[in-house]
mmCIF file of C-alpha atoms in Angstrom:
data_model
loop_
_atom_site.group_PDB
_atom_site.id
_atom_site.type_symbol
_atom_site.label_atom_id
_atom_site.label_comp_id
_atom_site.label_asym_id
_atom_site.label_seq_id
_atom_site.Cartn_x
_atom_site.Cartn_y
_atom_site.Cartn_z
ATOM 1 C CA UNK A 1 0.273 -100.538 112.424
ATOM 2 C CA UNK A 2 1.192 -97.825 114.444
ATOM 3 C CA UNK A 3 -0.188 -96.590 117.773
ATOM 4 C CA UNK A 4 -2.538 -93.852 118.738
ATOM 5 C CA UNK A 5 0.647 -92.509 121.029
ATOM 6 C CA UNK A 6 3.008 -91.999 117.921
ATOM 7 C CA UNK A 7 0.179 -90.308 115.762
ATOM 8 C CA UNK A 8 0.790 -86.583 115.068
ATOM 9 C CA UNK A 9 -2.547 -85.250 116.412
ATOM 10 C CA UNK A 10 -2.950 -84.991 120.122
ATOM 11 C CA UNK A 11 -6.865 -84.018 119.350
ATOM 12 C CA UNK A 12 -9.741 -84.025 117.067
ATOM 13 C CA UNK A 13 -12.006 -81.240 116.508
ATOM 14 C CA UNK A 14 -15.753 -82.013 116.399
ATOM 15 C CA UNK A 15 -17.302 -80.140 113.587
ATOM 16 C CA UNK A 16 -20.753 -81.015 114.263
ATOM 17 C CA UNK A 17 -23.672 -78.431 112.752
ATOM 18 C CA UNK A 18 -21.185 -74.986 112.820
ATOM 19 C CA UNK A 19 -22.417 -74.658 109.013
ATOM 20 C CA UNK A 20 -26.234 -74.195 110.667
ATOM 21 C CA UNK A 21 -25.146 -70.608 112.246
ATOM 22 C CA UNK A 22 -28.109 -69.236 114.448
ATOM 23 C CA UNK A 23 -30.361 -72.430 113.708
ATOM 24 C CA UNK A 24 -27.997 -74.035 116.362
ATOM 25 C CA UNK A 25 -29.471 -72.752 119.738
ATOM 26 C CA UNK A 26 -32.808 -74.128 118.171
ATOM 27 C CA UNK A 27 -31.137 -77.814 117.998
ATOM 28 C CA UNK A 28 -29.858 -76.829 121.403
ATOM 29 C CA UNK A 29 -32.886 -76.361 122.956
ATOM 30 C CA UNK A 30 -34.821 -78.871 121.203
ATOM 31 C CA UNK A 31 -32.199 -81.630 122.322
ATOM 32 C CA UNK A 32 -31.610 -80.280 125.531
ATOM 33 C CA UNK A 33 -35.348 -80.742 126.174
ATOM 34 C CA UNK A 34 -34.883 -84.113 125.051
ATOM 35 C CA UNK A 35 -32.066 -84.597 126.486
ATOM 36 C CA UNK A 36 -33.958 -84.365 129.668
ATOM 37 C CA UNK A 37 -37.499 -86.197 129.094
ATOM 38 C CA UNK A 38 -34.599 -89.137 128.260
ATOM 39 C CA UNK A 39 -33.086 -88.952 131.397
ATOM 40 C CA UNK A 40 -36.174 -88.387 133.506
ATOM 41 C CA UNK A 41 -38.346 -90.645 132.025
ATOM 42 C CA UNK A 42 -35.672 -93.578 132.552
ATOM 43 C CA UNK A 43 -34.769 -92.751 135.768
ATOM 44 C CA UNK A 44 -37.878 -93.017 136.553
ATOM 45 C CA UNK A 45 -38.371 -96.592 135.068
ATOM 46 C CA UNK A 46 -35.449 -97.497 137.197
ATOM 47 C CA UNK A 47 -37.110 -95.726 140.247
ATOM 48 C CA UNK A 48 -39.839 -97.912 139.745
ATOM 49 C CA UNK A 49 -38.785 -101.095 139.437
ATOM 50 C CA UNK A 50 -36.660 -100.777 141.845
ATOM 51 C CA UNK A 51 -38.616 -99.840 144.747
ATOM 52 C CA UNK A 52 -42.049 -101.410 143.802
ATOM 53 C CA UNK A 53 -42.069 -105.049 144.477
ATOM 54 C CA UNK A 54 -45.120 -106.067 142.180
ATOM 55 C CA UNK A 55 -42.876 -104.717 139.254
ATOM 56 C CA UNK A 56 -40.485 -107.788 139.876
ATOM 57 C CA UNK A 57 -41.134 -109.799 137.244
ATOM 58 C CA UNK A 58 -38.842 -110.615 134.572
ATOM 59 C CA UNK A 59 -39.918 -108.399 131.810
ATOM 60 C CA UNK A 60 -39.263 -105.279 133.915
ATOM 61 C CA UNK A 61 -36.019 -106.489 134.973
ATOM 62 C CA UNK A 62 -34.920 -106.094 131.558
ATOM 63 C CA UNK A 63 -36.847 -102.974 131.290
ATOM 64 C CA UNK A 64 -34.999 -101.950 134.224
ATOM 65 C CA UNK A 65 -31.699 -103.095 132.231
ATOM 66 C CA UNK A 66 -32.764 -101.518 128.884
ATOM 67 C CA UNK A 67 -33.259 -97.317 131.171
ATOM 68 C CA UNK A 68 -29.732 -98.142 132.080
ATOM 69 C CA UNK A 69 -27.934 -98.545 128.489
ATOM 70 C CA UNK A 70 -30.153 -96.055 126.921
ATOM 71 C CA UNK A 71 -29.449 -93.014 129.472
ATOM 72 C CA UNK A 72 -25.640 -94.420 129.035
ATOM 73 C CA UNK A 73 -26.146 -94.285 125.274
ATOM 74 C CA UNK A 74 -27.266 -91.020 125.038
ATOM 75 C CA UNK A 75 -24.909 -89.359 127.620
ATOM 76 C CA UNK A 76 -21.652 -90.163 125.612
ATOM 77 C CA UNK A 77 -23.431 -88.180 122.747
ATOM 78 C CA UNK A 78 -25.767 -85.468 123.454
ATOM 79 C CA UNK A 79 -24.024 -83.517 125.920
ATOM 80 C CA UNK A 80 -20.765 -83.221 123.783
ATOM 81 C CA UNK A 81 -22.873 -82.355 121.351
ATOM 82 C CA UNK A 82 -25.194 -79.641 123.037
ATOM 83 C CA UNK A 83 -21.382 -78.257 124.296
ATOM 84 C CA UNK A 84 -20.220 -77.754 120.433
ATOM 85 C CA UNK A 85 -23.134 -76.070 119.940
ATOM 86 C CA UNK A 86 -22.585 -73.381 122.412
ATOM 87 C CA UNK A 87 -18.802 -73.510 121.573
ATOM 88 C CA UNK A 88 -17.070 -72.213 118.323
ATOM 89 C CA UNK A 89 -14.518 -74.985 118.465
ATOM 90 C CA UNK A 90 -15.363 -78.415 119.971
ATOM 91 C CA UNK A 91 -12.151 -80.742 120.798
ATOM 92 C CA UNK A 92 -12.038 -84.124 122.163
ATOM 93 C CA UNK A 93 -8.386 -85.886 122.734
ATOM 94 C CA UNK A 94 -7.509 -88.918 121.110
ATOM 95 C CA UNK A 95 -7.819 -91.394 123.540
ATOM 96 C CA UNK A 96 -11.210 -90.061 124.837
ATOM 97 C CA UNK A 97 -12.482 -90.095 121.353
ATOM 98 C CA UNK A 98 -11.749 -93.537 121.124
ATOM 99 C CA UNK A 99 -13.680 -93.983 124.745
ATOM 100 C CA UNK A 100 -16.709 -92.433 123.289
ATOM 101 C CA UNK A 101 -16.547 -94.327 120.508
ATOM 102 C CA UNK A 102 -16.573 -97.828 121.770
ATOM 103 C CA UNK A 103 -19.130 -96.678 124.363
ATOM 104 C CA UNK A 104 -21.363 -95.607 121.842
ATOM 105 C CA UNK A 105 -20.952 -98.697 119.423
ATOM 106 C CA UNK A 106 -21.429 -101.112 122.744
ATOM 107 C CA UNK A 107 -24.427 -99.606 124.416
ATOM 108 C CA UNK A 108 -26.000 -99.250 120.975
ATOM 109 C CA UNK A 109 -25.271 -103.229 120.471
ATOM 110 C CA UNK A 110 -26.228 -104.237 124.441
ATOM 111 C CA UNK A 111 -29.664 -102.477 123.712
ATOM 112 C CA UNK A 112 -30.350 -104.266 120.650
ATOM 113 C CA UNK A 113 -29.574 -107.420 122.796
ATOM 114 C CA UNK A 114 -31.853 -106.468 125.669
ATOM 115 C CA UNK A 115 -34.296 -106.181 123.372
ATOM 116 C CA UNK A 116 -33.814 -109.548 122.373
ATOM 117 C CA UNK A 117 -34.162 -110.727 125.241
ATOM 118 C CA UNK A 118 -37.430 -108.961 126.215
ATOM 119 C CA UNK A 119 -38.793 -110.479 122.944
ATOM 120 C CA UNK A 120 -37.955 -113.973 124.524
ATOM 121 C CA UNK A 121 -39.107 -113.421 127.599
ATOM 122 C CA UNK A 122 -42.689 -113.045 125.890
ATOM 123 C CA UNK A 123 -42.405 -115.513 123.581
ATOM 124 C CA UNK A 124 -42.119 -118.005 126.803
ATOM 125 C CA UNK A 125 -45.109 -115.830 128.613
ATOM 126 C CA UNK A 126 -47.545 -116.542 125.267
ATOM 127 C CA UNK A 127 -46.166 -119.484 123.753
ATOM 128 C CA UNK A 128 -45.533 -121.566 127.157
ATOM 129 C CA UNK A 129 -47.464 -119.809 130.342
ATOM 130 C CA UNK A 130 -47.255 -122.848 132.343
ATOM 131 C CA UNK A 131 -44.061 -123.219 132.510
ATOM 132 C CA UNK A 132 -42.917 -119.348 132.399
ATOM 133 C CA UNK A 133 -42.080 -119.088 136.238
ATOM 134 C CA UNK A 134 -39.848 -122.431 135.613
ATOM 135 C CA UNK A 135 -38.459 -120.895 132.537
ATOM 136 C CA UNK A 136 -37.553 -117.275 133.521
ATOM 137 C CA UNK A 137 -35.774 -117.688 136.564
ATOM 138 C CA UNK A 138 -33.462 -114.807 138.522
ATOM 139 C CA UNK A 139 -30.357 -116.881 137.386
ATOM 140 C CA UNK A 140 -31.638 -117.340 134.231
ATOM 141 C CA UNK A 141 -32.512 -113.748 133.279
ATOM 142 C CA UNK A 142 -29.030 -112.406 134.685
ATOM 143 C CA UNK A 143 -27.298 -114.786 132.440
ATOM 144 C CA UNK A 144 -29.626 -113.043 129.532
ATOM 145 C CA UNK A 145 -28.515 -109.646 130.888
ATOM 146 C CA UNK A 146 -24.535 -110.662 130.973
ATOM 147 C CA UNK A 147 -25.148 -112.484 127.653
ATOM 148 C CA UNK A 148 -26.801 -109.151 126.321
ATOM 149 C CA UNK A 149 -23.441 -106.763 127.372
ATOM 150 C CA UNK A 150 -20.842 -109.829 126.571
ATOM 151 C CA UNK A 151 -22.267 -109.441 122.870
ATOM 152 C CA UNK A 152 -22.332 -105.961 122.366
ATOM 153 C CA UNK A 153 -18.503 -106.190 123.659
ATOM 154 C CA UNK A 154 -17.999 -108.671 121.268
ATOM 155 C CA UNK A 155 -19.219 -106.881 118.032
ATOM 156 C CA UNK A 156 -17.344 -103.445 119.659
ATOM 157 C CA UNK A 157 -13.947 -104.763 120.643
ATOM 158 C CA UNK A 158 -12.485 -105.303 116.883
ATOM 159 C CA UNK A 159 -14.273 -101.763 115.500
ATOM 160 C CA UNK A 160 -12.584 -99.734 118.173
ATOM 161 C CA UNK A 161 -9.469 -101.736 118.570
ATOM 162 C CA UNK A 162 -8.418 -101.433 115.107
ATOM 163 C CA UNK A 163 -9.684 -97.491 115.179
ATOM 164 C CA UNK A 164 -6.951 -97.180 118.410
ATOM 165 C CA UNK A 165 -3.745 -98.710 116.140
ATOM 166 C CA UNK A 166 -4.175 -96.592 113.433
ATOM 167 C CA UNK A 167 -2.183 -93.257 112.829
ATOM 168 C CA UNK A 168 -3.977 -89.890 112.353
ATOM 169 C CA UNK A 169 -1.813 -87.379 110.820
ATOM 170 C CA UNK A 170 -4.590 -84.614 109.772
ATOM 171 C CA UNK A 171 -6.987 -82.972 109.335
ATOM 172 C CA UNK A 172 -7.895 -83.676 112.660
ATOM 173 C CA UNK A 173 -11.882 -82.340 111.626
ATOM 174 C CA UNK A 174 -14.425 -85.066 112.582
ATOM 175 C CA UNK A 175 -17.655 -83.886 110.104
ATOM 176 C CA UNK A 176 -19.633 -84.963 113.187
ATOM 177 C CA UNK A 177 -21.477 -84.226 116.249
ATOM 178 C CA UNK A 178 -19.557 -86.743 118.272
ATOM 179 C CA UNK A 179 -16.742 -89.546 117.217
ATOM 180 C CA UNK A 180 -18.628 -91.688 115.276
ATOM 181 C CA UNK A 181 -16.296 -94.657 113.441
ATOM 182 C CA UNK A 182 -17.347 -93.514 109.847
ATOM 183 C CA UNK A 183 -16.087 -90.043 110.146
ATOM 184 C CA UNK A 184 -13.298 -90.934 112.230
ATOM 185 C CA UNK A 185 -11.768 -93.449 109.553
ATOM 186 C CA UNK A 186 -11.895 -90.978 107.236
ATOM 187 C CA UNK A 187 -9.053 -89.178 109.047
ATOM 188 C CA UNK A 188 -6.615 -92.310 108.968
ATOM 189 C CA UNK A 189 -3.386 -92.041 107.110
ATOM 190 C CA UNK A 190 -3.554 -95.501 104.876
ATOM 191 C CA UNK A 191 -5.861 -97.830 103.459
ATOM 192 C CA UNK A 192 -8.502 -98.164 105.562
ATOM 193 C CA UNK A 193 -10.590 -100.930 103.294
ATOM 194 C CA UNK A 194 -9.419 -104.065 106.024
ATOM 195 C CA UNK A 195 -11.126 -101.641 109.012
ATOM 196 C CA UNK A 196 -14.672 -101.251 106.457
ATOM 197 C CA UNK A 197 -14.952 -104.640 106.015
ATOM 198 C CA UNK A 198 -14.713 -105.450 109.852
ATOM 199 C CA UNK A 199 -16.959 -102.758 110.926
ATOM 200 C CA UNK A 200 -19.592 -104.204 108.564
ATOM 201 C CA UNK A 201 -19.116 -107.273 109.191
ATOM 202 C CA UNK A 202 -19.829 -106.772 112.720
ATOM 203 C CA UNK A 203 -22.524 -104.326 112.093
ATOM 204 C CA UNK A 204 -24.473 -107.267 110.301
ATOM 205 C CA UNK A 205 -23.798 -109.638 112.855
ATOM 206 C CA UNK A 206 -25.329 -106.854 115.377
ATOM 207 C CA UNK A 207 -28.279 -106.140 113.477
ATOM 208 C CA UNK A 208 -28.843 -109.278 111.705
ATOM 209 C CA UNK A 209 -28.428 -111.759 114.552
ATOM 210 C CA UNK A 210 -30.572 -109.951 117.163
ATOM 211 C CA UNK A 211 -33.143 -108.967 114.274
ATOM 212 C CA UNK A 212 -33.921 -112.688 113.058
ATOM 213 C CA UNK A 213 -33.935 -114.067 116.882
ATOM 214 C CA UNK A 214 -36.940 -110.884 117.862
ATOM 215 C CA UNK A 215 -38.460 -111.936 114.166
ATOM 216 C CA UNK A 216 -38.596 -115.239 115.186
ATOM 217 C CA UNK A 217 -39.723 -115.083 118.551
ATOM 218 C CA UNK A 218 -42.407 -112.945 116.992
ATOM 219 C CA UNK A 219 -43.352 -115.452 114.260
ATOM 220 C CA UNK A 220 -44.219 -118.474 117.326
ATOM 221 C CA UNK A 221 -45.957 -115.440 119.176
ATOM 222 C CA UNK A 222 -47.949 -114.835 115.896
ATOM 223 C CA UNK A 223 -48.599 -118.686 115.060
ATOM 224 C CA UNK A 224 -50.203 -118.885 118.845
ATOM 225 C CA UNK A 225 -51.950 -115.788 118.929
ATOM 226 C CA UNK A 226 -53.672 -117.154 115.784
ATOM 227 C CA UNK A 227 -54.864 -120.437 117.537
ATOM 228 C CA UNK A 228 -56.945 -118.293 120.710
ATOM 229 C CA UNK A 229 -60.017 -117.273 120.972
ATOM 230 C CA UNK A 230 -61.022 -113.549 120.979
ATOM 231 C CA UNK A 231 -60.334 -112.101 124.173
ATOM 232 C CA UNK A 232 -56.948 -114.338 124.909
ATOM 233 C CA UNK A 233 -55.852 -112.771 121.762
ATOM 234 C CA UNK A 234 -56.756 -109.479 123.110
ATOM 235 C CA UNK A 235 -54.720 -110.035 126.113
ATOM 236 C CA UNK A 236 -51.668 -111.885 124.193
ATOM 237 C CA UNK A 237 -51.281 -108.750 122.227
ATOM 238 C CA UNK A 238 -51.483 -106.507 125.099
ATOM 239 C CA UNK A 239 -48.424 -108.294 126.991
ATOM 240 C CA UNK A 240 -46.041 -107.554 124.033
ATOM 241 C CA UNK A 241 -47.576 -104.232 122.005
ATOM 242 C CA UNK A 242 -45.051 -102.115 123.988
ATOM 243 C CA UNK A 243 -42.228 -104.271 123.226
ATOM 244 C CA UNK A 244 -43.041 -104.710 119.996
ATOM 245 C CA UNK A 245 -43.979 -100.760 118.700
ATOM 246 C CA UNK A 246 -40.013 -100.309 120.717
ATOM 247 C CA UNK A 247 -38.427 -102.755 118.105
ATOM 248 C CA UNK A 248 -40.435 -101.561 115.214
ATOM 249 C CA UNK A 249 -39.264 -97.781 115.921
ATOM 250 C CA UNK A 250 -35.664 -99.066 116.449
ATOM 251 C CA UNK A 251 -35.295 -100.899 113.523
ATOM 252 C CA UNK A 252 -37.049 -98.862 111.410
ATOM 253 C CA UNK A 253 -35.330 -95.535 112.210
ATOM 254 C CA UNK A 254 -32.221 -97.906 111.786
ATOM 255 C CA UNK A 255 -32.456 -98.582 108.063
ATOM 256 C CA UNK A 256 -33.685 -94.810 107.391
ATOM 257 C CA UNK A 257 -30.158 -93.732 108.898
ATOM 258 C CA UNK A 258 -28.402 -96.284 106.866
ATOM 259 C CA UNK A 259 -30.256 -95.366 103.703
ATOM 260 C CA UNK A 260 -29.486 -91.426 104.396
ATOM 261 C CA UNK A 261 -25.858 -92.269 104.888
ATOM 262 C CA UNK A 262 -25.738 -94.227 101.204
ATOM 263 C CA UNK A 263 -28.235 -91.910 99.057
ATOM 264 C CA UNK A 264 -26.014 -88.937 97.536
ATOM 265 C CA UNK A 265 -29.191 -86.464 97.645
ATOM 266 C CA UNK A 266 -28.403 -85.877 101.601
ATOM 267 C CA UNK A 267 -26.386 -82.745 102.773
ATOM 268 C CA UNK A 268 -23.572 -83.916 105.036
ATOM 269 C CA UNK A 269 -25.814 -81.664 107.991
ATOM 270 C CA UNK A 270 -29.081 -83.665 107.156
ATOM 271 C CA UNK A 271 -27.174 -86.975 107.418
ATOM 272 C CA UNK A 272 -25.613 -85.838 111.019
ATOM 273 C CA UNK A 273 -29.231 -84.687 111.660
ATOM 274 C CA UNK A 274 -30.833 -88.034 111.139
ATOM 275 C CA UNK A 275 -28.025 -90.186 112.808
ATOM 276 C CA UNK A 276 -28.800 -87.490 115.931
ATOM 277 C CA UNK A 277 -32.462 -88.260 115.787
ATOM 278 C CA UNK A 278 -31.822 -91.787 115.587
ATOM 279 C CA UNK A 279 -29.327 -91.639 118.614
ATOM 280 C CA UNK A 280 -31.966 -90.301 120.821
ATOM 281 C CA UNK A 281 -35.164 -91.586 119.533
ATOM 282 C CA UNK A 282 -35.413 -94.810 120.716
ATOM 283 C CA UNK A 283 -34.616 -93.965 124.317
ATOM 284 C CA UNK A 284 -36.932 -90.578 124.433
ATOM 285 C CA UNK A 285 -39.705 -93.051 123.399
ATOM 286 C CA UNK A 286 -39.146 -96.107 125.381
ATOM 287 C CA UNK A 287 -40.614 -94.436 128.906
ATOM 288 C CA UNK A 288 -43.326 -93.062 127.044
ATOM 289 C CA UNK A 289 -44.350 -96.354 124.919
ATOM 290 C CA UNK A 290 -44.170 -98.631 128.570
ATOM 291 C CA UNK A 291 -45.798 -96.340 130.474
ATOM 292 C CA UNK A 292 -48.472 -95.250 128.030
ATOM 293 C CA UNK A 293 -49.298 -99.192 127.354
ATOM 294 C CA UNK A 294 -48.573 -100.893 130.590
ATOM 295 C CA UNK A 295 -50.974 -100.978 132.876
ATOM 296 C CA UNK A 296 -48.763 -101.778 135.512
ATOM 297 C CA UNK A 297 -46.302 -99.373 135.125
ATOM 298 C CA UNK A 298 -48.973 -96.761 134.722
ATOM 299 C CA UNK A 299 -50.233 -98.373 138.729
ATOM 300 C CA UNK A 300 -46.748 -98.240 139.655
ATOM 301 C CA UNK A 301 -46.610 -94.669 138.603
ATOM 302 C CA UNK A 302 -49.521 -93.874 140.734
ATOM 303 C CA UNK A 303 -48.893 -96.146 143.560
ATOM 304 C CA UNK A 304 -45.146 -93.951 143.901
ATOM 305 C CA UNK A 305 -47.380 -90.728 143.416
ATOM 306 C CA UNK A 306 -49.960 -91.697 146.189
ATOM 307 C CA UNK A 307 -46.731 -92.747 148.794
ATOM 308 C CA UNK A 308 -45.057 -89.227 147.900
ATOM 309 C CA UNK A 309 -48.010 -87.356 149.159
ATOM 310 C CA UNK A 310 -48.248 -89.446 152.072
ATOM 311 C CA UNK A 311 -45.113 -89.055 153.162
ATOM 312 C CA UNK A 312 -45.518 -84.991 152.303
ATOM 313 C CA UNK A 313 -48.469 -85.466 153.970
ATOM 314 C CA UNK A 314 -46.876 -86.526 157.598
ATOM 315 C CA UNK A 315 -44.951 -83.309 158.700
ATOM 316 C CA UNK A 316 -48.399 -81.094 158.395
ATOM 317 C CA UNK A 317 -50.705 -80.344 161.587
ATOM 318 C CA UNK A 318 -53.766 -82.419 161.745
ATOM 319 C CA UNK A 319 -55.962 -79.996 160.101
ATOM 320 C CA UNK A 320 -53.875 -79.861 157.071
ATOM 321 C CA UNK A 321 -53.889 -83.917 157.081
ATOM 322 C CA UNK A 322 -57.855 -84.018 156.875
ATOM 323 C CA UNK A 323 -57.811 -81.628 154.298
ATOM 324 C CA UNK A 324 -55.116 -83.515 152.229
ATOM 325 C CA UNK A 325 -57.054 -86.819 153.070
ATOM 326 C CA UNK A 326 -60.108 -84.827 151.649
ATOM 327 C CA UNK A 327 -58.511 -83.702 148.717
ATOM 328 C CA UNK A 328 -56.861 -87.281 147.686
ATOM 329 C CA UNK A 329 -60.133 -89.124 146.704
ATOM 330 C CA UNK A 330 -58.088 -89.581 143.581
ATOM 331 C CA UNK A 331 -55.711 -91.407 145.215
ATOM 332 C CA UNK A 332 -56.870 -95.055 145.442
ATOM 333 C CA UNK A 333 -55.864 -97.204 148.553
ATOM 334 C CA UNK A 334 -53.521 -100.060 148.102
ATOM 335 C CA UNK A 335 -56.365 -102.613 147.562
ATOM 336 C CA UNK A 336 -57.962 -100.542 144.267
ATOM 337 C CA UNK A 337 -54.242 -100.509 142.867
ATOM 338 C CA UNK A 338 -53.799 -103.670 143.270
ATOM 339 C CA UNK A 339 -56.753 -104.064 141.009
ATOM 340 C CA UNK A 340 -55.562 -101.966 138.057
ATOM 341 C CA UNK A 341 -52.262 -104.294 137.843
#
């Protein structure tokens, strides 16, 4: 096969939604807003867990691990794609194409495996309390973690290798917002049938590997939930409602995208809609889902709020401070937050 550096094309030209005309600085503002609630909301997961030491156990670890790929995921896609829709002609080169490509296969993967992970994590918090602190150990959950980005690696490497030794002699028009394999391979000069099957292939491994493990770590949850009484079934489900409504929307919004892409009834523009949506839901949600039904993430989130206008707090004279201190009854002291988590 030959290489990328004898191919014709020094470029491709992202087509993205140009057929949408003056409906595209809607989609710009729209994802642009999203764009942002993404970023702030997982930088601010990270922040978190990070600085607050009663957020140090396992599950927010991978939490922590999970902000990371997502704002990674969505950076190598919606900003190129918020730039093509302010530009008439969007170009990537050929070797960052191929960079954004196996970014975007590899983060999607890793997430799918820190997902995994968390669904392991509390299976061993339901299904084995006692011995959870044994379990879950730092050494352990970093060799989760490197596990987690070894096999999303693994399932990119032969997609994007394969996509980097093939020759692309025009058109050089991705019919996408970004470089997404599909569209790309369409552009190869030869039989491309070999580099289908292996994408698949590894596309099922992805989905299907990490999708039975969550199912069955849900199925032993399930079977012990079913064995409590009342309120310890209240609490079980509690732990693992966020965790779970995150894989549901994932893998759900998954199958719609693959559906769109094989039902004939969808414009080209409403498929590259949907795969958009599905690029970026997921990771606009996740802050939202933990924080709305965690309780202590939502007392971390106060507990950070409370220091901030302390510290604001600090500089004034001491009339201003008694009339901060007056104004903060909502802010609890450390031993009421303690409380709520």
């Amino acid at each position: 096969m030959n290489s990328t550096q004898s191919s014709p094309i020094a470029f491709f030209i992202i087509q993205g939604l140009a057929s949408l005309g003056e409906k595209k600085m809607v989609l710009f503002i729209i994802f642009l807003l999203a764009y942002t609630v993404i970023l702030g909301g997982n930088i601010m997961i990270i922040y978190l867990v990070r600085t607050d030491p009663k957020l140090g156990s396992p599950m927010y670890f991978f939490l922590h691990n999970l902000s990371i790929v997502d704002m990674i995921y969505t950076t190598v896609t919606i900003p190129n794609m918020l730039s093509g829709f302010l530009t008439e002609v969007k170009t990537v080169s050929v070797p960052g194409c191929f960079l954004q490509m196996y970014c975007f296969i590899h983060m999607s993967v890793t997430g799918r495996a820190l997902l995994t992970a968390m669904a392991y994590d509390r299976y061993v918090a339901i299904c084995n309390p006692l011995r959870y602190a044994a379990v879950m150990t730092r050494p352990v959950c970093l060799l989760l973690i490197i596990g987690a980005w070894t096999f999303g690696a693994i399932c990119t490497f032969p997609n994007t290798s394969m996509a980097v030794q093939r020759s692309y002699c025009g058109p050089n028009v991705v019919r996408h917002c970004w470089c997404d394999p599909s569209s790309v391979r369409l552009l190869v000069c030869g039989d491309t049938q070999v580099d289908s099957i292996v994408s698949l292939s590894f596309a099922l491994i992805a989905l299907l590997t990490t999708g039975v493990l969550i199912l069955t770590s849900y199925i032993l949850i399930g079977v012990k939930i079913a064995k409590m009484g009342a309120a310890e079934r209240l609490k079980a489900f509690s732990t693992c409602a966020a965790h779970l409504t995150v894989v549901s929307i994932s893998y759900s919004s998954a199958s719609f995208v693959y559906i769109s892409y094989r039902v004939g009834n969808f414009s080209p523009e409403v498929r590259i809609i949907v795969s958009v949506l599905y690029s970026a839901l997921t990771p606009f949600l996740n802050p939202m889902i933990y924080s709305l039904r965690n309780k202590e993430l939502r007392a971390a989130i106060k507990r950070a709020f409370c220091r901030h206008r302390r510290l604001t707090a600090e500089p004034q004279n001491t009339q201003h401070t008694v009339l901060t201190a007056k104004h903060s009854t909502h802010c609890p002291d450390s031993k009421t937050l303690n409380t709520l988590s």
